[in-house]
Short mmCIF file of C-alpha atoms in Angstrom, two decimals:
data_model
loop_
_atom_site.label_atom_id
_atom_site.label_comp_id
_atom_site.label_asym_id
_atom_site.label_seq_id
_atom_site.Cartn_x
_atom_site.Cartn_y
_atom_site.Cartn_z
CA UNK A 61 -13.54 42.60 -49.42
CA UNK A 62 -10.14 41.64 -46.73
CA UNK A 63 -7.35 40.13 -49.09
CA UNK A 64 -7.11 35.56 -48.56
CA UNK A 65 -7.93 34.53 -51.62
CA UNK A 66 -10.10 30.57 -50.20
CA UNK A 67 -11.07 27.99 -52.35
CA UNK A 68 -14.40 28.13 -51.19
CA UNK A 69 -15.67 24.61 -53.05
CA UNK A 70 -12.59 23.22 -50.41
CA UNK A 71 -13.01 25.31 -47.39
CA UNK A 72 -16.37 24.28 -47.50
CA UNK A 73 -15.81 20.25 -47.33
CA UNK A 74 -13.48 20.75 -44.82
CA UNK A 75 -15.79 22.44 -42.45
CA UNK A 76 -17.41 19.56 -43.57
CA UNK A 77 -14.74 16.74 -42.76
CA UNK A 78 -14.53 18.33 -38.95
CA UNK A 79 -17.63 18.12 -38.04
CA UNK A 80 -17.66 14.48 -39.19
CA UNK A 81 -14.51 13.54 -37.25
CA UNK A 82 -15.16 15.77 -34.29
CA UNK A 83 -18.50 14.80 -33.55
CA UNK A 84 -17.78 10.85 -33.66
CA UNK A 85 -14.26 11.62 -31.97
CA UNK A 86 -16.23 12.45 -29.43
CA UNK A 87 -18.86 9.29 -29.51
CA UNK A 88 -22.32 11.54 -31.14
CA UNK A 89 -23.75 11.47 -33.99
CA UNK A 90 -25.87 14.62 -34.14
CA UNK A 91 -25.11 18.16 -33.47
CA UNK A 92 -28.26 21.07 -31.63
CA UNK A 93 -27.59 24.38 -32.79
CA UNK A 94 -29.65 27.71 -32.21
CA UNK A 95 -30.14 28.93 -34.98
CA UNK A 96 -30.77 32.31 -35.10
CA UNK A 97 -32.15 33.53 -38.91
CA UNK A 98 -28.81 34.75 -39.10
CA UNK A 99 -26.08 33.83 -40.73
CA UNK A 100 -23.31 32.07 -38.83
CA UNK A 101 -26.16 29.31 -37.71
CA UNK A 102 -27.44 29.32 -40.75
CA UNK A 103 -24.39 28.28 -42.05
CA UNK A 104 -23.06 26.02 -39.47
CA UNK A 105 -26.46 24.25 -39.40
CA UNK A 106 -26.28 23.71 -43.44
CA UNK A 107 -22.28 22.25 -42.63
CA UNK A 108 -23.90 19.64 -39.89
CA UNK A 109 -26.46 18.72 -42.35
CA UNK A 110 -23.96 18.00 -45.26
CA UNK A 111 -21.59 16.35 -42.35
CA UNK A 112 -24.33 13.65 -40.32
CA UNK A 113 -26.80 13.82 -42.33
CA UNK A 114 -29.69 16.19 -42.23
CA UNK A 115 -31.87 13.23 -39.42
CA UNK A 116 -28.62 14.07 -37.32
CA UNK A 117 -29.34 17.68 -36.28
CA UNK A 118 -31.57 19.34 -33.41
CA UNK A 119 -32.21 23.00 -34.39
CA UNK A 120 -33.44 24.62 -31.38
CA UNK A 121 -35.39 28.00 -32.10
CA UNK A 122 -34.85 30.67 -28.62
CA UNK A 123 -37.03 33.68 -29.36
CA UNK A 124 -37.97 36.56 -26.63
CA UNK A 125 -41.35 37.41 -26.58
CA UNK A 126 -42.06 38.88 -30.31
CA UNK A 127 -38.78 40.28 -31.27
CA UNK A 128 -37.92 37.35 -32.96
CA UNK A 129 -40.50 36.54 -35.96
CA UNK A 130 -39.17 37.97 -38.90
CA UNK A 131 -36.08 35.35 -37.70
CA UNK A 132 -37.91 33.23 -37.24
CA UNK A 133 -39.32 33.64 -40.37
CA UNK A 134 -35.84 32.76 -42.37
CA UNK A 135 -34.67 29.80 -39.76
CA UNK A 136 -37.72 27.56 -40.81
CA UNK A 137 -36.55 29.33 -44.48
CA UNK A 138 -33.36 26.95 -43.43
CA UNK A 139 -34.68 24.45 -41.97
CA UNK A 140 -35.66 23.57 -45.08
CA UNK A 141 -33.73 24.26 -47.55
CA UNK A 142 -32.02 21.84 -45.30
CA UNK A 143 -34.42 18.95 -45.48
CA UNK A 144 -34.15 19.11 -41.50
CA UNK A 145 -37.27 17.23 -39.46
CA UNK A 146 -39.29 18.90 -39.33
CA UNK A 147 -39.38 16.78 -35.64
CA UNK A 148 -36.52 17.54 -34.86
CA UNK A 149 -37.04 21.42 -34.50
CA UNK A 150 -37.68 22.89 -30.66
CA UNK A 151 -39.35 26.04 -29.97
CA UNK A 152 -38.42 27.67 -26.04
CA UNK A 153 -39.58 30.68 -25.74
CA UNK A 154 -37.52 32.10 -23.33
CA UNK A 155 -39.67 34.74 -22.34
CA UNK A 156 -40.84 33.09 -18.92
CA UNK A 157 -37.41 32.41 -17.60
CA UNK A 158 -35.75 35.81 -18.87
CA UNK A 159 -38.32 37.25 -17.05
CA UNK A 160 -37.40 35.18 -14.19
CA UNK A 161 -34.50 36.84 -13.66
CA UNK A 162 -34.20 40.55 -14.46
CA UNK A 163 -37.30 40.02 -12.27
CA UNK A 164 -35.12 38.60 -9.28
CA UNK A 165 -32.07 41.17 -10.25
CA UNK A 166 -34.10 43.70 -10.71
CA UNK A 167 -33.14 45.06 -13.50
CA UNK A 168 -36.88 46.21 -13.97
CA UNK A 169 -36.62 48.95 -11.09
CA UNK A 170 -32.72 49.48 -12.02
CA UNK A 171 -34.61 50.83 -15.64
CA UNK A 172 -37.28 52.37 -13.71
CA UNK A 173 -35.24 54.21 -10.95
CA UNK A 174 -31.98 55.29 -13.45
CA UNK A 175 -31.89 58.44 -16.16
CA UNK A 176 -29.37 58.81 -19.17
CA UNK A 177 -27.54 56.11 -19.64
CA UNK A 178 -27.95 53.57 -17.75
CA UNK A 179 -31.02 52.34 -18.96
CA UNK A 180 -28.48 51.43 -22.37
CA UNK A 181 -26.69 48.81 -19.54
CA UNK A 182 -30.48 47.92 -18.42
CA UNK A 183 -30.22 46.58 -21.94
CA UNK A 184 -27.39 44.90 -21.99
CA UNK A 185 -27.36 43.43 -18.12
CA UNK A 186 -30.39 41.73 -19.85
CA UNK A 187 -29.43 40.67 -22.92
CA UNK A 188 -25.82 39.00 -20.98
CA UNK A 189 -29.53 36.96 -18.84
CA UNK A 190 -30.91 36.74 -22.69
CA UNK A 191 -27.42 34.91 -24.38
CA UNK A 192 -26.81 32.82 -20.95
CA UNK A 193 -30.45 31.59 -20.74
CA UNK A 194 -30.11 30.28 -24.21
CA UNK A 195 -26.86 28.08 -23.33
CA UNK A 196 -28.92 27.00 -20.13
CA UNK A 197 -31.18 25.46 -23.19
CA UNK A 198 -29.02 24.70 -25.26
CA UNK A 199 -26.99 22.79 -23.29
CA UNK A 200 -29.72 20.44 -21.73
CA UNK A 201 -31.17 20.08 -25.32
CA UNK A 202 -28.53 18.39 -26.29
CA UNK A 203 -28.08 16.30 -23.38
CA UNK A 204 -32.04 15.22 -23.89
CA UNK A 205 -30.82 14.04 -27.32
CA UNK A 206 -27.72 12.70 -26.44
CA UNK A 207 -25.81 15.33 -28.86
CA UNK A 208 -23.80 18.09 -28.53
CA UNK A 209 -23.16 21.09 -28.71
CA UNK A 210 -22.52 22.59 -31.87
CA UNK A 211 -21.18 26.62 -31.46
CA UNK A 212 -22.28 29.86 -34.64
CA UNK A 213 -19.06 31.55 -33.63
CA UNK A 214 -16.40 33.14 -36.63
CA UNK A 215 -13.37 34.66 -36.37
CA UNK A 216 -14.72 38.51 -36.57
CA UNK A 217 -16.78 37.28 -33.95
CA UNK A 218 -13.46 35.82 -32.00
CA UNK A 219 -11.35 39.07 -31.86
CA UNK A 220 -13.43 41.70 -31.48
CA UNK A 221 -15.18 40.60 -28.37
CA UNK A 222 -18.25 40.37 -29.78
CA UNK A 223 -20.63 37.97 -27.76
CA UNK A 224 -21.61 36.48 -23.99
CA UNK A 225 -18.93 34.52 -22.07
CA UNK A 226 -21.26 31.92 -21.33
CA UNK A 227 -24.28 32.46 -23.05
CA UNK A 228 -22.87 32.34 -27.18
CA UNK A 229 -20.22 31.48 -26.48
CA UNK A 230 -20.44 28.41 -25.07
CA UNK A 231 -19.57 25.07 -27.69
CA UNK A 232 -18.41 21.75 -27.90
CA UNK A 233 -17.04 22.67 -31.07
CA UNK A 234 -16.87 26.19 -33.52
CA UNK A 235 -16.38 25.02 -36.94
CA UNK A 236 -16.77 28.30 -37.57
CA UNK A 237 -13.97 29.85 -35.21
CA UNK A 238 -11.59 30.62 -38.34
CA UNK A 239 -13.40 31.83 -41.45
CA UNK A 240 -14.18 36.22 -41.10
CA UNK A 241 -17.37 36.70 -41.40
CA UNK A 242 -17.51 37.70 -45.86
CA UNK A 243 -16.24 34.52 -46.05
CA UNK A 244 -18.79 33.20 -43.15
CA UNK A 245 -20.90 34.84 -45.68
CA UNK A 246 -19.39 33.72 -49.12
CA UNK A 247 -19.65 29.90 -48.05
CA UNK A 248 -22.30 30.14 -46.63
CA UNK A 249 -23.24 31.47 -50.37
CA UNK A 250 -22.14 28.84 -51.14
CA UNK A 251 -23.43 26.34 -49.13
CA UNK A 252 -27.81 26.84 -50.37
CA UNK A 253 -27.84 29.29 -47.23
CA UNK A 254 -31.11 31.35 -48.35
CA UNK A 255 -31.41 34.91 -50.15
CA UNK A 256 -32.93 35.54 -47.19
CA UNK A 257 -30.17 35.15 -43.95
CA UNK A 258 -27.58 36.73 -46.19
CA UNK A 259 -29.29 39.90 -46.86
CA UNK A 260 -30.21 40.06 -42.33
CA UNK A 261 -29.11 42.96 -41.36
CA UNK A 262 -26.08 40.65 -38.66
CA UNK A 263 -28.18 41.25 -35.16
CA UNK A 264 -27.22 39.23 -31.86
CA UNK A 265 -31.50 39.70 -30.80
CA UNK A 266 -30.72 40.81 -27.07
CA UNK A 267 -32.81 43.96 -27.21
CA UNK A 268 -35.66 45.41 -29.97
CA UNK A 269 -33.89 46.47 -32.62
CA UNK A 270 -30.55 45.74 -31.61
CA UNK A 271 -27.86 45.23 -34.87
CA UNK A 272 -23.78 44.63 -34.50
CA UNK A 273 -22.70 47.15 -37.28
CA UNK A 274 -24.41 49.72 -34.47
CA UNK A 275 -23.69 48.64 -32.44
CA UNK A 276 -19.99 49.38 -33.32
CA UNK A 277 -19.71 52.11 -35.50
CA UNK A 278 -18.83 50.02 -38.19
CA UNK A 279 -18.68 47.02 -41.25
CA UNK A 280 -18.27 44.47 -40.78
CA UNK A 281 -16.35 44.65 -43.83
CA UNK A 282 -14.05 47.16 -42.25
CA UNK A 283 -13.71 45.37 -39.48
CA UNK A 284 -12.59 42.43 -41.58
CA UNK A 285 -9.98 44.40 -43.53
CA UNK A 286 -7.83 46.04 -40.52
CA UNK A 287 -8.22 42.37 -38.22
CA UNK A 288 -7.24 41.06 -41.62
CA UNK A 289 -4.24 43.35 -41.79
CA UNK A 290 -3.02 43.12 -38.51
CA UNK A 291 -3.64 39.42 -37.22
CA UNK A 292 -3.70 37.40 -40.49
CA UNK A 293 -0.89 39.48 -41.72
CA UNK A 294 0.93 41.61 -38.78
CA UNK A 295 0.73 44.58 -40.75
CA UNK A 296 0.42 48.02 -38.48
CA UNK A 297 -1.58 51.43 -39.83
CA UNK A 298 0.57 51.23 -43.42
CA UNK A 299 -1.47 47.74 -44.81
CA UNK A 300 -4.88 49.01 -42.42
CA UNK A 301 -4.56 52.37 -44.99
CA UNK A 302 -3.07 48.98 -47.88
CA UNK A 303 -6.77 47.12 -47.92
CA UNK A 304 -8.49 51.57 -47.23
CA UNK A 305 -10.10 51.75 -44.90
CA UNK A 306 -10.64 55.14 -43.18
CA UNK A 307 -7.36 55.13 -40.57
CA UNK A 308 -10.31 56.80 -37.75
CA UNK A 309 -12.56 53.64 -38.25
CA UNK A 310 -8.95 51.75 -38.37
CA UNK A 311 -8.24 53.38 -35.09
CA UNK A 312 -12.16 52.45 -34.17
CA UNK A 313 -11.83 48.89 -34.75
CA UNK A 314 -8.26 48.87 -33.39
CA UNK A 315 -9.87 50.64 -30.30
CA UNK A 316 -12.87 48.19 -29.48
CA UNK A 317 -10.42 44.85 -29.98
CA UNK A 318 -8.20 46.20 -27.17
CA UNK A 319 -11.09 46.96 -24.58
CA UNK A 320 -12.76 43.99 -25.50
CA UNK A 321 -9.02 41.44 -25.44
CA UNK A 322 -10.00 40.17 -22.41
CA UNK A 323 -12.66 38.34 -23.35
CA UNK A 324 -10.34 36.10 -25.03
CA UNK A 325 -7.90 35.17 -21.67
CA UNK A 326 -10.48 34.67 -19.36
CA UNK A 327 -10.24 32.74 -17.42
CA UNK A 328 -6.77 34.23 -16.35
CA UNK A 329 -5.59 31.53 -13.73
CA UNK A 330 -3.12 32.24 -10.75
CA UNK A 331 -0.07 30.96 -9.93
CA UNK A 332 0.42 27.43 -9.17
CA UNK A 333 2.55 28.12 -5.69
CA UNK A 334 4.87 24.78 -6.58
CA UNK A 335 6.39 26.59 -9.50
CA UNK A 336 6.78 29.26 -6.96
CA UNK A 337 4.84 32.09 -9.61
CA UNK A 338 5.91 30.39 -13.05
CA UNK A 339 3.72 29.26 -15.03
CA UNK A 340 3.31 25.79 -16.28
CA UNK A 341 4.49 25.52 -20.21
#
């Protein structure tokens, strides 16, 4: 567990206040949220139900083929736990939409003609298509409901660049962006998120059997400890060593963060010719 000593009940109430005030400030009263069956979307949904009332939360389930049956069951468990009306829930099978892109882009043909590591690259490209199709469905549904899109990205994912640009990263407001993954889990438990969700392995659901930590090669707990030492405390290897993370793991985390840092800077804006190349303050 990372070293930040959060007042969990007070943090939960601040999240509730954030959603309530920002939704009202934008002139809305409801949110649409993509429920994945994971802890981040579960906490965002639970907080929104507290802030706006269950009637003003519209979960969207976006399964692909048969991969997400267990995740859908967990999502429905959360919906019932938060007393969100079933009539507010919409399920859209994104398989036909994704398949249309896969066919048009020739991803199946590319996979069939490739060897070595290329099929994994095709899986990544297909996963990005899935994430962006979900974004289209979320924003369209938000327009139909007169609602805002509630984001589910946490601080760990942000620094690790673990999201698809203009996909799961797209939203109108991000209540969890200030929380490390371990903190999300702790607050979710306090907020009444079901144990089945708290215990599920984190996954973006972008291909069958995919897990976040399987891709990383390190755990979220290790990443949180390293990122807390570097970001919150401004420390180097000594601070990381004090957190109890093996040096080789800490270096893998640092290398991952560096390789994905461009995502947090996108889009890079060109110079203004009027200022002769100087950036505006």
